[in-house]
CSV table of C-alpha atoms in Angstrom, one decimal:
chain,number,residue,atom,x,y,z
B,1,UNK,CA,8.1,9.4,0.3
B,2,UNK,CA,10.4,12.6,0.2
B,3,UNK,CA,14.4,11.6,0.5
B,4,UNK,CA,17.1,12.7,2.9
B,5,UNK,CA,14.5,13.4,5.9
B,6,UNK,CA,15.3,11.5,8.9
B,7,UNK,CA,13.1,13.2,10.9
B,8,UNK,CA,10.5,11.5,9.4
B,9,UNK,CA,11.7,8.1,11.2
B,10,UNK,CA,10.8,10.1,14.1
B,11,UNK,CA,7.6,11.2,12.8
B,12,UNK,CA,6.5,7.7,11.7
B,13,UNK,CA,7.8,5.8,14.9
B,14,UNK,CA,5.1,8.7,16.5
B,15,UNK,CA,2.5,8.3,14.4
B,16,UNK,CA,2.8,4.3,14.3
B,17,UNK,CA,2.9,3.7,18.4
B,18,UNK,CA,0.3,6.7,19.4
B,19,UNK,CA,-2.4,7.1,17.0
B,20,UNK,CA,-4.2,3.6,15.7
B,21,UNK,CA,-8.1,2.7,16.0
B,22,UNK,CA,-9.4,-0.7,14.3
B,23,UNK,CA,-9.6,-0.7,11.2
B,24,UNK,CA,-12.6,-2.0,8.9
B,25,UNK,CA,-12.3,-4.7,7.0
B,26,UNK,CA,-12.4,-4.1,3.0
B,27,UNK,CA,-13.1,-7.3,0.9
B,28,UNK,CA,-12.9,-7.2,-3.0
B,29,UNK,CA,-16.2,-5.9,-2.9
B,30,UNK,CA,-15.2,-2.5,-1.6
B,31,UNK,CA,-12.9,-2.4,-4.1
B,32,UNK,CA,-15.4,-2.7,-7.0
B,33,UNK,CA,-15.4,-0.1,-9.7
B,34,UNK,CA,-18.8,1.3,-10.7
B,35,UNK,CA,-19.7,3.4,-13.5
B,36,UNK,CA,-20.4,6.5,-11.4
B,37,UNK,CA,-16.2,6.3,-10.3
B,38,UNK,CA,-15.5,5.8,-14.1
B,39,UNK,CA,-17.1,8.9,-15.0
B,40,UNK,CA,-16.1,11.1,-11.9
B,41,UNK,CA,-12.4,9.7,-12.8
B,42,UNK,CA,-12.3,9.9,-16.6
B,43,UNK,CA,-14.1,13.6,-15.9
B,44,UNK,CA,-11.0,14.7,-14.0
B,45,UNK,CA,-8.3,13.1,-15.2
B,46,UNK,CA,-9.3,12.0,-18.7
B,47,UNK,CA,-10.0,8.7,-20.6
B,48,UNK,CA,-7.0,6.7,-19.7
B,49,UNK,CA,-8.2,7.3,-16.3
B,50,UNK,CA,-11.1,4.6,-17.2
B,51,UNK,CA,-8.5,2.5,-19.0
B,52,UNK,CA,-6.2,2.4,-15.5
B,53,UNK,CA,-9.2,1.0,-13.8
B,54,UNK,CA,-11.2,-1.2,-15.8
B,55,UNK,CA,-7.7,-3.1,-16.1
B,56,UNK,CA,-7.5,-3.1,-12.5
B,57,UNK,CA,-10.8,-4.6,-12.2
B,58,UNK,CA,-10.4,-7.3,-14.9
B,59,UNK,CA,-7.1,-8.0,-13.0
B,60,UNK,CA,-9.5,-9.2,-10.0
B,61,UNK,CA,-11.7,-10.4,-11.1
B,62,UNK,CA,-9.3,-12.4,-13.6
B,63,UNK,CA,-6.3,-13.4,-11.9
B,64,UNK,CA,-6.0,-17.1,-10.3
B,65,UNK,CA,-3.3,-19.4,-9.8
B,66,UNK,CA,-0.8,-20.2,-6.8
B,67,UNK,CA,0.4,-16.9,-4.3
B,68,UNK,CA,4.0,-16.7,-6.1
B,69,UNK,CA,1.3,-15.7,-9.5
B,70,UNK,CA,-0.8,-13.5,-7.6
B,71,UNK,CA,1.9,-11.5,-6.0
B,72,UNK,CA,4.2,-11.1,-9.5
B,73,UNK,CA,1.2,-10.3,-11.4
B,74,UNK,CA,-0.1,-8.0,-8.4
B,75,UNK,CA,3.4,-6.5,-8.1
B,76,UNK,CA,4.5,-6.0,-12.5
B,77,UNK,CA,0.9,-4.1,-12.5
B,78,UNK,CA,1.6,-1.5,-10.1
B,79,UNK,CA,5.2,-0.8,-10.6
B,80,UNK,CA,4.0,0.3,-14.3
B,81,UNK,CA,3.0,3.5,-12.7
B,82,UNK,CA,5.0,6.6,-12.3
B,83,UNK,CA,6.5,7.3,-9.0
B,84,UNK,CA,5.7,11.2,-8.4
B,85,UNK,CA,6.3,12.9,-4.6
B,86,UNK,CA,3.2,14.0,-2.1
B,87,UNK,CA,3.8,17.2,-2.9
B,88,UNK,CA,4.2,17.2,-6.6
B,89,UNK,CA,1.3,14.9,-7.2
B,90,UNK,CA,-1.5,16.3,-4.4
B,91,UNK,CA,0.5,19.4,-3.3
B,92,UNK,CA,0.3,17.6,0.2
B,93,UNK,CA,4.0,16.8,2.4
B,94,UNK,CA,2.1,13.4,2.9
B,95,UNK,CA,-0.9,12.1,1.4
B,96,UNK,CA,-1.8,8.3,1.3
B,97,UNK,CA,-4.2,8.0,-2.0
B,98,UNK,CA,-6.8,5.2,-1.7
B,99,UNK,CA,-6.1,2.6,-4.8
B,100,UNK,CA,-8.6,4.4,-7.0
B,101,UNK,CA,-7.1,7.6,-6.5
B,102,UNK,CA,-4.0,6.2,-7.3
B,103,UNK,CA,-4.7,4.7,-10.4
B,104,UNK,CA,-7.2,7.1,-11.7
B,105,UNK,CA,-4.1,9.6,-11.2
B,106,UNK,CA,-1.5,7.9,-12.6
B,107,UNK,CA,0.9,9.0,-9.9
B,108,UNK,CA,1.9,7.9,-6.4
B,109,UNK,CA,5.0,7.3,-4.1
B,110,UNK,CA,6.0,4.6,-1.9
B,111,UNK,CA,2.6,4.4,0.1
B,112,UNK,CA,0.6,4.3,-3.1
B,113,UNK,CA,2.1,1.5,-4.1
B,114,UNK,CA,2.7,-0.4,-1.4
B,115,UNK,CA,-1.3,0.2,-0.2
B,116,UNK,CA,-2.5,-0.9,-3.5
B,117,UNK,CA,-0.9,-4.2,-3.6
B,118,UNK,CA,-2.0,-4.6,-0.2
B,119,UNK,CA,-5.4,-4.1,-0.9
B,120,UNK,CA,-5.7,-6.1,-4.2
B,121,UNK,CA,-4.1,-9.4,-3.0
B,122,UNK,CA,-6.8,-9.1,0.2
B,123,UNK,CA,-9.2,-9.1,-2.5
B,124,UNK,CA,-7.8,-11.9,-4.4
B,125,UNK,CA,-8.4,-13.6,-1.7
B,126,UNK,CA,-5.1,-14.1,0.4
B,127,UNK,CA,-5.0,-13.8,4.3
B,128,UNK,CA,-4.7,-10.6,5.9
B,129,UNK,CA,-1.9,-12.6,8.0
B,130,UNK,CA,0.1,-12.9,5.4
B,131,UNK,CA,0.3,-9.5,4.4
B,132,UNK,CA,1.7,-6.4,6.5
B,133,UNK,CA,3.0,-2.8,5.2
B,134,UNK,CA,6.4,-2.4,6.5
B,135,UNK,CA,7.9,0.5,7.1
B,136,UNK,CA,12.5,0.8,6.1
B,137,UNK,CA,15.1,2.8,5.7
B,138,UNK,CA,16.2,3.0,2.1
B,139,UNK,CA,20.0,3.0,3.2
B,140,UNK,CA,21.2,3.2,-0.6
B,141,UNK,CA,18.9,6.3,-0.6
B,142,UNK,CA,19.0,7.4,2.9
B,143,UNK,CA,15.3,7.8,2.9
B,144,UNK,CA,12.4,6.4,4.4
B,145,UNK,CA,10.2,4.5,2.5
B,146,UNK,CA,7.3,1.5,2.6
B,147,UNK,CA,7.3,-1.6,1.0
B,148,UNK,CA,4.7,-4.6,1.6
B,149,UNK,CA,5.9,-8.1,2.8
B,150,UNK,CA,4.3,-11.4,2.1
B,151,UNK,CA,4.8,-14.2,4.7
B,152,UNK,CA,4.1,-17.6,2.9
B,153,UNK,CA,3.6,-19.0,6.4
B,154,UNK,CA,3.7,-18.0,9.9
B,155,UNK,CA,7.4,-17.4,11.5
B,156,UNK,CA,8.7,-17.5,7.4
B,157,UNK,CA,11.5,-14.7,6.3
B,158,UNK,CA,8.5,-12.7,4.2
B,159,UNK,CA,9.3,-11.6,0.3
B,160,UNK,CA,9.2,-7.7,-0.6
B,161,UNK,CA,7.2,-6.2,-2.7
B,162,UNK,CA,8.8,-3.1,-3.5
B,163,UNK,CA,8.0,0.0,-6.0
B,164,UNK,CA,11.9,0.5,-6.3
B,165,UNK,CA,13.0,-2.6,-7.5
B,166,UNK,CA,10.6,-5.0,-9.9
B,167,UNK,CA,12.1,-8.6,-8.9
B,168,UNK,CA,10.2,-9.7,-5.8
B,169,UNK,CA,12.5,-11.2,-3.1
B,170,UNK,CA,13.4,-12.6,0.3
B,171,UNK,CA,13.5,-10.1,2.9
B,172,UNK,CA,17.5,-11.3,3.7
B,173,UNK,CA,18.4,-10.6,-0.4
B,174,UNK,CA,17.3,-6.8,0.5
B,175,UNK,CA,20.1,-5.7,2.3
B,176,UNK,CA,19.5,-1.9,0.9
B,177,UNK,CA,16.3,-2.2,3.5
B,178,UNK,CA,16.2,-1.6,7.4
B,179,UNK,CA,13.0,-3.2,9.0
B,180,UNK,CA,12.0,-0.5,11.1
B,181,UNK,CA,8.0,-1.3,11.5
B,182,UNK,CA,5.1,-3.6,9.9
B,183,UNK,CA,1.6,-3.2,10.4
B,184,UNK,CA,-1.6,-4.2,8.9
B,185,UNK,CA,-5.6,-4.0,9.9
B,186,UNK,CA,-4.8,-6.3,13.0
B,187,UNK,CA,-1.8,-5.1,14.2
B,188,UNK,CA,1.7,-3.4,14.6
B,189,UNK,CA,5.1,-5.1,15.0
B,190,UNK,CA,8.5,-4.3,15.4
B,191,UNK,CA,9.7,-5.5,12.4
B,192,UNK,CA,12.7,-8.0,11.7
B,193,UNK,CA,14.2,-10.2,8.8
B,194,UNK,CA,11.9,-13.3,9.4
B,195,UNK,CA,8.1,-13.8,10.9
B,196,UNK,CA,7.0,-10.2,12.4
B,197,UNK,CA,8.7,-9.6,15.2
B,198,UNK,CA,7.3,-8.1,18.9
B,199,UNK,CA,4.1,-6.9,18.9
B,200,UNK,CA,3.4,-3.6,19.5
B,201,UNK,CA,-0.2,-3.5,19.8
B,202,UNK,CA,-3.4,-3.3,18.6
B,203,UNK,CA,-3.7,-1.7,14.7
B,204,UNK,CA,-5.7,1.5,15.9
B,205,UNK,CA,-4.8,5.3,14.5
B,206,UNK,CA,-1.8,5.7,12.1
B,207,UNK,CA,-3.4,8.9,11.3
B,208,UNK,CA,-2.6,8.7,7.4
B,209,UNK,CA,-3.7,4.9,7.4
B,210,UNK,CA,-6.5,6.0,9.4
B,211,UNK,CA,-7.6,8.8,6.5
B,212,UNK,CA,-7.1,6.5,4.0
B,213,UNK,CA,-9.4,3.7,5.3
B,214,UNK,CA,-12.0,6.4,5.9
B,215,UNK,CA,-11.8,7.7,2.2
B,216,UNK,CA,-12.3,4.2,0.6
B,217,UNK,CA,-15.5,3.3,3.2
B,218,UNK,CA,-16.7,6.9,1.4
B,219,UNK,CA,-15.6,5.7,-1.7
B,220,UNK,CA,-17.5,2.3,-1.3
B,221,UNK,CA,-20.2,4.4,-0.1
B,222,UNK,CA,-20.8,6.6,-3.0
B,223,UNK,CA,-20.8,3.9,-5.4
């Protein structure tokens, strides 16, 4: 996400309490990579494309152990990749790439990131309640930006997973971050330092999480 823009606070605050509508479900079968994505991947943006996305899958299918595993593992896997602007990467002001596109690419900003780990640790099996994308202010940055939050139990201060900064800590130890909103397929919630805050309602048209969910059904679609 671009720096130095506050009027995308606005923007988001807009996009997040007017346009939601409910969201499919994606399991860790959605997320399955075929050989027909390998090819259609590797043809565009060569072998290592391949590479990116067989590890992802081995990561899946792989991984077990406790949440605190799943989420380091999850987290050290996706902060490997470069962090490249909308624009630069998809010559778009703001473009949320589904997790294949992002790893086939090799490029993404904050949503990337954040999306993919969401994503991945649904399909390694952990609730959709424990997860939510939460939208802050980058004060050190004066940017926006989007991390994801894991709550280890209902009303619990969550821990942030954050493309910025590898270690993976309690929301309180991230004083460079200003809640401003968390969301996920069931909801939206004015966010705060522990458990999720007021609900805002139901999780229906952020029109960029909207898109995105729409390209991965067409991904799963296609495979």
């Amino acid at each position: 996400m671009s720096a130095g823009r506050p009027r995308r606070l606005v923007r988001w605050t807009v996009c997040l309490l007017l346009i939601l509508a409910a969201a499919p479900v994606f399991t860790g079968e959605t997320l399955l990579i075929t050989e027909r994505i390998l090819r259609r991947a590797e043809d565009q943006y060569g072998p290592s494309a391949r590479r990116r996305l067989l590890a992802w899958q081995e990561l899946m299918r792989s991984q077990e152990g406790d949440d605190l595993t799943k989420l380091t593992t999850v987290n050290r896997f996706f902060n490997k990749i470069p962090f490249v602007s909308d624009m630069n990467h998809w010559g778009q002001t703001d473009y949320w790439a589904t997790p294949i596109e992002f790893l086939a690419s090799n490029g993404g900003d904050c949503e990337e990131f954040a999306v993919a780990k969401y994503f991945t640790l649904l399909a390694l099996g952990m609730a959709e309640k424990q997860l939510t994308l939460t939208y802050v202010t980058a004060l050190r940055l004066n940017q926006s930006h989007l991390v994801l939050a894991y709550y280890p139990a209902p009303g619990a201060e969550p821990l942030i997973l954050d493309s910025l900064v590898d270690a993976i800590e309690p929301a309180s130890r991230r004083t460079d971050l200003l809640p401003v909103y968390s969301f996920n397929a069931s909801g939206i919630w004015r966010a705060k330092q522990r458990g999720r805050g007021e609900l805002l309602g139901d999780s229906r048209r952020v029109r960029p999480w909207r898109e995105l969910l729409n390209r991965m059904a067409e991904e799963s679609h296609q495979k």
